[in-house]
Short mmCIF file of C-alpha atoms and ligand atoms in Angstrom, two decimals:
data_model
loop_
_atom_site.label_atom_id
_atom_site.label_comp_id
_atom_site.label_asym_id
_atom_site.label_seq_id
_atom_site.Cartn_x
_atom_site.Cartn_y
_atom_site.Cartn_z
CA MET A 1 -3.24 -26.81 -29.16
CA THR A 2 -0.73 -28.48 -26.47
CA ILE A 3 1.69 -26.42 -24.22
CA ASP A 4 4.68 -27.30 -25.94
CA ASP A 5 2.95 -26.16 -29.01
CA ALA A 6 1.83 -23.02 -27.76
CA VAL A 7 5.48 -22.56 -26.68
CA TYR A 8 6.89 -23.21 -30.03
CA ALA A 9 4.47 -20.72 -31.76
CA CYS A 10 5.71 -18.13 -29.58
CA ALA A 11 9.11 -18.55 -30.32
CA ARG A 12 8.42 -18.34 -34.06
CA LEU A 13 6.61 -15.35 -33.23
CA VAL A 14 9.71 -13.97 -31.24
CA ALA A 15 11.69 -14.88 -33.96
CA ASP A 16 9.84 -13.45 -36.93
CA ALA A 17 9.20 -9.85 -34.91
CA ARG A 18 10.89 -6.36 -35.18
CA HIS A 19 10.09 -4.54 -32.51
CA ILE A 20 8.24 -6.60 -29.64
CA VAL A 21 6.27 -4.50 -26.52
CA VAL A 22 5.98 -6.56 -23.32
CA MET A 23 3.59 -6.06 -20.49
CA THR A 24 3.37 -7.27 -17.33
CA GLY A 25 1.34 -7.34 -14.13
CA ALA A 26 1.58 -8.48 -10.88
CA GLY A 27 1.41 -12.05 -12.18
CA VAL A 28 5.46 -12.19 -13.50
CA SER A 29 6.45 -11.44 -9.76
CA ALA A 30 4.28 -14.59 -7.89
CA GLU A 31 7.16 -16.92 -8.66
CA SER A 32 9.31 -14.40 -6.41
CA GLY A 33 7.08 -14.46 -3.62
CA ILE A 34 5.41 -11.42 -4.05
CA PRO A 35 1.48 -11.90 -3.76
CA THR A 36 -0.31 -10.65 -6.58
CA PHE A 37 -2.50 -7.66 -6.37
CA ARG A 38 -5.59 -9.51 -6.24
CA ASP A 39 -4.69 -12.45 -4.00
CA ALA A 40 -6.46 -12.55 -1.04
CA LEU A 41 -4.23 -10.37 1.65
CA THR A 42 -2.83 -12.25 4.26
CA GLY A 43 -2.06 -11.61 7.99
CA LEU A 44 -2.41 -7.64 9.31
CA TRP A 45 -3.98 -6.99 5.75
CA ALA A 46 -6.43 -10.20 5.40
CA HIS A 47 -9.43 -7.77 6.34
CA TYR A 48 -8.16 -4.74 3.68
CA ASP A 49 -9.46 -4.69 0.21
CA PRO A 50 -6.27 -3.57 -1.88
CA GLU A 51 -8.39 -1.31 -4.46
CA GLN A 52 -9.22 0.63 -1.26
CA LEU A 53 -5.93 0.71 0.48
CA ALA A 54 -4.20 2.42 -3.14
CA THR A 55 -5.86 5.23 -2.69
CA PRO A 56 -5.32 9.10 -1.92
CA GLU A 57 -8.53 8.72 0.32
CA ALA A 58 -7.40 5.90 2.26
CA PHE A 59 -3.75 7.81 2.92
CA ASN A 60 -5.18 11.16 3.51
CA ALA A 61 -7.72 9.41 6.28
CA SER A 62 -4.98 6.98 7.64
CA PRO A 63 -1.68 7.99 6.37
CA ALA A 64 0.12 5.81 9.19
CA LEU A 65 -2.02 2.71 8.23
CA VAL A 66 -1.56 3.35 4.27
CA THR A 67 2.62 3.87 4.46
CA ARG A 68 3.26 0.67 6.47
CA TRP A 69 1.26 -1.36 4.08
CA TYR A 70 3.70 -0.04 1.33
CA ASP A 71 6.49 -0.46 3.67
CA GLU A 72 5.99 -3.81 4.39
CA ARG A 73 5.75 -4.79 0.72
CA ARG A 74 8.54 -2.61 -0.09
CA ALA A 75 10.74 -4.64 2.73
CA ALA A 76 9.05 -7.98 1.28
CA CYS A 77 10.18 -6.99 -2.16
CA ALA A 78 14.06 -6.66 -0.78
CA HIS A 79 14.01 -10.04 0.54
CA CYS A 80 12.63 -10.89 -2.85
CA GLU A 81 14.97 -12.39 -5.82
CA PRO A 82 13.85 -11.82 -9.94
CA ASN A 83 12.59 -14.92 -10.94
CA PRO A 84 13.51 -17.09 -14.21
CA GLY A 85 10.77 -15.28 -15.80
CA HIS A 86 12.45 -11.68 -15.18
CA ARG A 87 15.85 -13.07 -16.43
CA ALA A 88 14.41 -14.68 -19.71
CA LEU A 89 12.96 -11.43 -20.45
CA SER A 90 15.99 -9.54 -19.83
CA GLU A 91 18.21 -11.68 -21.88
CA LEU A 92 15.28 -11.21 -24.47
CA GLN A 93 15.51 -7.97 -24.68
CA ARG A 94 19.74 -8.09 -24.84
CA ARG A 95 19.47 -10.87 -27.72
CA LEU A 96 16.85 -8.16 -29.83
CA ARG A 97 18.95 -5.43 -29.18
CA SER A 98 22.24 -7.17 -30.07
CA ASP A 99 20.43 -8.11 -33.48
CA GLY A 100 19.23 -4.60 -34.10
CA ARG A 101 15.53 -5.38 -33.00
CA LYS A 102 13.79 -3.91 -30.02
CA LEU A 103 11.84 -5.32 -27.07
CA GLN A 104 10.26 -2.54 -24.75
CA LEU A 105 9.18 -3.57 -21.26
CA ILE A 106 5.78 -2.00 -19.88
CA THR A 107 5.04 -3.04 -16.06
CA GLN A 108 2.09 -1.95 -14.03
CA ASN A 109 4.46 -3.55 -11.11
CA VAL A 110 5.83 -1.03 -8.62
CA ASP A 111 8.47 -3.64 -7.40
CA ARG A 112 11.38 -3.09 -9.91
CA LEU A 113 12.43 -6.33 -10.15
CA HIS A 114 12.50 -6.32 -13.87
CA GLN A 115 15.36 -3.93 -13.48
CA ARG A 116 17.13 -5.87 -10.77
CA ALA A 117 17.04 -8.95 -13.21
CA GLY A 118 19.15 -6.65 -15.98
CA ALA A 119 15.97 -4.98 -17.90
CA SER A 120 16.83 -1.50 -19.26
CA ASP A 121 14.07 1.36 -20.32
CA VAL A 122 11.38 -0.16 -18.35
CA ILE A 123 8.22 2.03 -18.72
CA GLU A 124 6.79 1.78 -14.86
CA LEU A 125 3.09 2.95 -15.71
CA HIS A 126 2.34 2.56 -11.91
CA GLY A 127 5.54 3.93 -10.12
CA SER A 128 7.64 2.40 -7.96
CA LEU A 129 7.28 1.16 -4.38
CA TRP A 130 11.10 2.43 -4.06
CA ASP A 131 10.37 6.21 -4.66
CA TRP A 132 8.81 8.38 -2.07
CA ARG A 133 7.52 11.81 -2.43
CA CYS A 134 6.87 14.46 0.06
CA THR A 135 3.30 15.38 0.14
CA ARG A 136 4.22 19.08 1.25
CA CYS A 137 7.42 19.62 -0.84
CA GLY A 138 6.64 17.45 -3.11
CA GLU A 139 10.55 16.54 -2.88
CA GLN A 140 11.01 12.88 -4.06
CA HIS A 141 14.05 10.41 -3.82
CA GLU A 142 14.73 6.31 -3.98
CA GLU A 143 14.58 4.96 -0.66
CA ASN A 144 16.45 1.51 -0.13
CA GLU A 145 16.93 1.19 3.56
CA VAL A 146 13.75 -1.00 4.78
CA PRO A 147 11.77 -0.22 6.81
CA PHE A 148 11.24 3.06 7.76
CA PRO A 149 11.68 4.46 11.57
CA GLU A 150 7.83 5.97 11.42
CA TYR A 151 4.65 6.13 9.85
CA PRO A 152 4.12 8.10 7.97
CA PRO A 153 7.75 9.01 6.90
CA ARG A 154 9.06 12.25 7.33
CA CYS A 155 10.54 14.88 5.06
CA HIS A 156 12.84 17.42 6.25
CA CYS A 157 10.57 19.89 6.02
CA GLY A 158 8.05 18.07 8.28
CA GLY A 159 5.65 17.20 5.61
CA SER A 160 4.38 13.51 5.59
CA ARG A 161 5.93 11.01 2.62
CA ARG A 162 3.95 9.07 0.82
CA PRO A 163 4.84 6.01 -1.73
CA ALA A 164 5.40 7.48 -5.42
CA VAL A 165 2.69 5.10 -7.17
CA VAL A 166 -0.21 5.55 -8.89
CA TRP A 167 -3.44 5.14 -6.56
CA PHE A 168 -6.88 4.46 -8.01
CA GLY A 169 -8.19 7.39 -9.48
CA GLU A 170 -5.09 9.67 -9.77
CA SER A 171 -3.45 9.82 -13.37
CA LEU A 172 -0.78 7.87 -14.78
CA PRO A 173 2.56 9.70 -14.93
CA ALA A 174 2.36 11.17 -18.37
CA ALA A 175 5.75 10.65 -19.42
CA ALA A 176 4.92 7.13 -19.05
CA VAL A 177 1.76 7.22 -20.97
CA ARG A 178 3.44 9.27 -24.07
CA ALA A 179 5.89 6.42 -24.61
CA ALA A 180 3.91 3.53 -23.73
CA TRP A 181 1.28 4.62 -26.44
CA ALA A 182 4.04 5.73 -28.70
CA THR A 183 5.68 2.56 -28.83
CA VAL A 184 2.44 0.06 -29.13
CA GLN A 185 1.91 2.19 -32.38
CA SER A 186 4.82 0.67 -34.06
CA CYS A 187 5.36 -2.90 -32.48
CA ASP A 188 4.36 -6.11 -34.65
CA LEU A 189 4.37 -8.51 -31.34
CA PHE A 190 2.62 -7.65 -27.95
CA LEU A 191 3.26 -10.15 -24.91
CA SER A 192 0.81 -9.59 -22.28
CA ILE A 193 2.26 -11.68 -19.31
CA GLY A 194 0.67 -12.19 -15.48
CA THR A 195 -1.87 -9.61 -15.73
CA SER A 196 -5.37 -10.06 -15.07
CA GLY A 197 -6.04 -6.84 -17.41
CA GLN A 198 -8.78 -5.11 -15.12
CA VAL A 199 -6.74 -1.97 -14.63
CA GLN A 200 -7.50 0.58 -16.72
CA PRO A 201 -6.11 2.57 -18.93
CA ALA A 202 -3.23 -0.24 -18.51
CA ALA A 203 -5.37 -2.96 -20.07
CA SER A 204 -6.41 -0.77 -22.93
CA LEU A 205 -2.58 -1.04 -24.51
CA LEU A 206 -3.28 -4.72 -25.63
CA HIS A 207 -6.19 -3.24 -27.87
CA GLU A 208 -4.03 -0.44 -29.24
CA ALA A 209 -1.32 -3.24 -30.37
CA ARG A 210 -4.11 -5.14 -32.22
CA GLY A 211 -5.19 -1.84 -33.62
CA ALA A 212 -1.85 -1.35 -34.91
CA GLY A 213 -1.92 -4.92 -36.53
CA ALA A 214 0.53 -6.17 -33.78
CA LYS A 215 0.27 -9.95 -33.15
CA THR A 216 -0.80 -10.44 -29.60
CA VAL A 217 0.12 -13.28 -26.78
CA GLU A 218 -1.13 -13.68 -23.23
CA ILE A 219 1.00 -16.16 -20.93
CA ASN A 220 -0.74 -16.58 -17.57
CA PRO A 221 -2.37 -19.87 -15.89
CA ARG A 222 -5.64 -18.79 -15.96
CA PRO A 223 -7.82 -16.97 -18.79
CA THR A 224 -8.52 -13.45 -18.24
CA SER A 225 -11.12 -10.98 -19.55
CA GLN A 226 -8.48 -10.80 -22.74
CA SER A 227 -7.94 -14.15 -23.63
CA GLY A 228 -10.85 -13.91 -26.08
CA ILE A 229 -8.73 -11.73 -28.35
CA VAL A 230 -5.21 -12.61 -28.30
CA ASP A 231 -3.73 -14.62 -31.32
CA LEU A 232 -1.88 -17.31 -28.50
CA ALA A 233 -2.55 -18.01 -25.31
CA LEU A 234 0.02 -19.85 -23.41
CA ARG A 235 -1.35 -21.36 -20.17
CA GLY A 236 1.16 -21.88 -17.30
CA PRO A 237 3.54 -19.92 -15.45
CA SER A 238 5.46 -17.22 -16.79
CA GLY A 239 8.59 -17.95 -14.87
CA VAL A 240 8.42 -21.94 -16.53
CA LEU A 241 7.29 -20.69 -19.79
CA LEU A 242 9.63 -17.65 -20.36
CA PRO A 243 12.57 -19.89 -20.39
CA ARG A 244 10.96 -22.44 -22.46
CA VAL A 245 10.50 -19.86 -25.15
CA LEU A 246 14.14 -18.80 -24.90
CA GLU A 247 15.14 -22.10 -24.94
CA VAL A 248 13.17 -22.85 -28.19
CA LEU A 249 14.77 -20.18 -29.85
CA GLY A 250 18.36 -21.49 -29.22
CA SER A 251 21.51 -19.66 -27.82
CA GLY A 252 21.67 -16.17 -28.14
C1 BV8 B 1 -7.08 6.52 -13.96
C2 BV8 B 1 0.18 0.58 -7.74
C3 BV8 B 1 -8.28 8.77 -13.93
C4 BV8 B 1 -0.60 0.90 -6.62
C5 BV8 B 1 -1.91 0.22 -9.07
C6 BV8 B 1 -14.25 1.43 -14.57
C7 BV8 B 1 -13.87 1.45 -15.56
C8 BV8 B 1 -12.31 1.83 -16.68
C9 BV8 B 1 -11.31 2.18 -15.37
C10 BV8 B 1 -11.82 2.56 -14.25
C11 BV8 B 1 -13.40 1.83 -13.51
N1 BV8 B 1 -13.55 2.49 -12.58
C12 BV8 B 1 -12.49 2.83 -11.82
C13 BV8 B 1 -11.62 3.04 -12.93
C14 BV8 B 1 -10.19 3.80 -12.96
C15 BV8 B 1 -9.49 2.80 -12.33
C16 BV8 B 1 -9.14 1.18 -12.97
O1 BV8 B 1 -9.18 0.66 -14.17
N2 BV8 B 1 -9.86 0.41 -11.89
C17 BV8 B 1 -10.12 -1.05 -11.98
C18 BV8 B 1 -10.13 -2.09 -10.65
C19 BV8 B 1 -11.67 -1.27 -12.79
N3 BV8 B 1 -7.97 3.05 -13.03
C20 BV8 B 1 -7.31 4.08 -12.04
O2 BV8 B 1 -8.15 4.69 -11.31
C21 BV8 B 1 -6.07 4.74 -12.98
N4 BV8 B 1 -6.19 6.03 -12.86
O3 BV8 B 1 -8.08 5.90 -14.18
O4 BV8 B 1 -7.59 7.96 -13.58
C22 BV8 B 1 -8.10 9.88 -14.25
C23 BV8 B 1 -8.50 10.65 -15.26
C24 BV8 B 1 -8.29 11.96 -15.23
C25 BV8 B 1 -7.92 12.57 -14.28
C26 BV8 B 1 -7.50 11.96 -12.87
C27 BV8 B 1 -7.73 10.70 -12.98
C28 BV8 B 1 -5.04 4.09 -11.92
C29 BV8 B 1 -4.57 2.58 -12.09
C30 BV8 B 1 -3.54 2.64 -11.12
C31 BV8 B 1 -3.47 1.72 -9.91
N5 BV8 B 1 -2.66 1.42 -9.36
N6 BV8 B 1 -1.17 -0.05 -8.50
C32 BV8 B 1 -0.11 -0.33 -5.99
O5 BV8 B 1 0.69 -1.45 -6.18
O6 BV8 B 1 -0.48 -0.49 -5.05
S1 BV8 B 1 -3.03 -0.99 -10.38
C33 BV8 B 1 -2.68 -2.51 -9.66
O7 BV8 B 1 -3.41 -3.70 -9.98
C34 BV8 B 1 -1.37 -3.15 -9.67
O8 BV8 B 1 0.08 -2.24 -10.07
C35 BV8 B 1 -0.91 -4.20 -10.49
O9 BV8 B 1 -0.07 -4.44 -11.18
C36 BV8 B 1 -2.64 -3.55 -11.41
C37 BV8 B 1 -2.85 -4.78 -12.34
O10 BV8 B 1 -3.38 -5.58 -11.65
P1 BV8 B 1 -2.54 -7.34 -12.16
O11 BV8 B 1 -1.03 -6.72 -12.27
O12 BV8 B 1 -3.38 -7.37 -13.30
O13 BV8 B 1 -2.78 -8.19 -10.97
P2 BV8 B 1 -3.59 -8.88 -10.59
O14 BV8 B 1 -3.73 -9.74 -9.44
O15 BV8 B 1 -4.76 -8.58 -11.13
O16 BV8 B 1 -3.65 -10.27 -12.05
C38 BV8 B 1 -2.76 -11.25 -11.88
C39 BV8 B 1 -2.18 -11.89 -12.72
O17 BV8 B 1 -1.01 -13.00 -12.45
C40 BV8 B 1 -3.51 -12.89 -12.72
O18 BV8 B 1 -4.12 -12.92 -14.07
C41 BV8 B 1 -2.93 -14.59 -12.36
O19 BV8 B 1 -3.80 -15.38 -13.00
C42 BV8 B 1 -1.70 -14.12 -13.05
N7 BV8 B 1 -0.58 -14.94 -12.70
C43 BV8 B 1 -0.55 -15.56 -11.23
N8 BV8 B 1 0.69 -16.07 -11.06
C44 BV8 B 1 1.24 -16.08 -12.05
C45 BV8 B 1 0.51 -15.55 -13.18
N9 BV8 B 1 0.85 -15.11 -14.43
C46 BV8 B 1 1.93 -15.40 -14.95
N10 BV8 B 1 2.87 -16.52 -13.84
C47 BV8 B 1 2.32 -16.56 -12.58
N11 BV8 B 1 2.97 -17.32 -11.92
ZN1 ZN B 2 9.07 17.92 2.04
#
């Protein structure tokens, strides 16, 4: 199947679907200039493993180092823009909504680029770089000024603040899990975009959707651990392929 055939087949599935769930990973932000989670870290972070840094143990051992890493990622996001892939997903959500259908966006990403591209009701399974929580009094709020003046950033109560992201070994937000697992039960199309499908329990949502009878599509330049079970794979960058799917669907 040529990439054009795959784009047409995907557009056909989207045109026929009543309830679409889209699950995105770090790859959907790659064309915005944000390194994917498993791309080799560069510069100061070259000799760190993100899976080691994104843990409560790393924060407890070195709160200054871990919060600096997150704040540098937050600053990088502040200087990035949503790419055509984010914008195509927001436009698709708008079009489906206008003709009484549904597109539910679920993301593993913590950069909030979907929201900046105009998407609504985004389920953030792994939290966000923009929300920070005090480890002493629990106060949490969005921080839009970058960078922090000190690491770890301090709360007015004197406690250290951490990013409100889900670290390895931490549970996902209960409300996000409930919403995500509920919506996949009634979807008829599941698009997995820009994720290697390695992180649980997020990666199991594709299996849930299949179990509920949904057609499944993967959009990724490279094969993943889930390529063998999807109904259709579009091998290429989401920032190029999603606008092409939208184009085939015609003007909304
Ligand atoms: C939990 C926030 C338990 C922080 C993240 C063994 C089996 C099963 C599970 C486990 C296990 N061992 C340990 C676990 C649990 C662990 C886990 O899954 N580990 C993995 C590594 C094996 N999971 C957890 O710990 C979770 N919690 O299980 O709790 C529990 C239960 C009860 C009580 C207490 C606890 C929590 C997991 C959440 C971790 N936090 N992020 C931060 O961002 O710093 S996960 C992190 O990985 C990011 O969120 C990222 O989004 C996510 C997934 O990675 P991807 O998005 O897929 O990114 P990746 O780089 O891997 O891939 C990018 C893809 O994009 C590639 O395929 C590439 O080809 C593609 N791409 C590149 N360019 C493009 C593109 N695609 C499209 N277009 C392009 N242009
Ligand atoms: Zn506090």
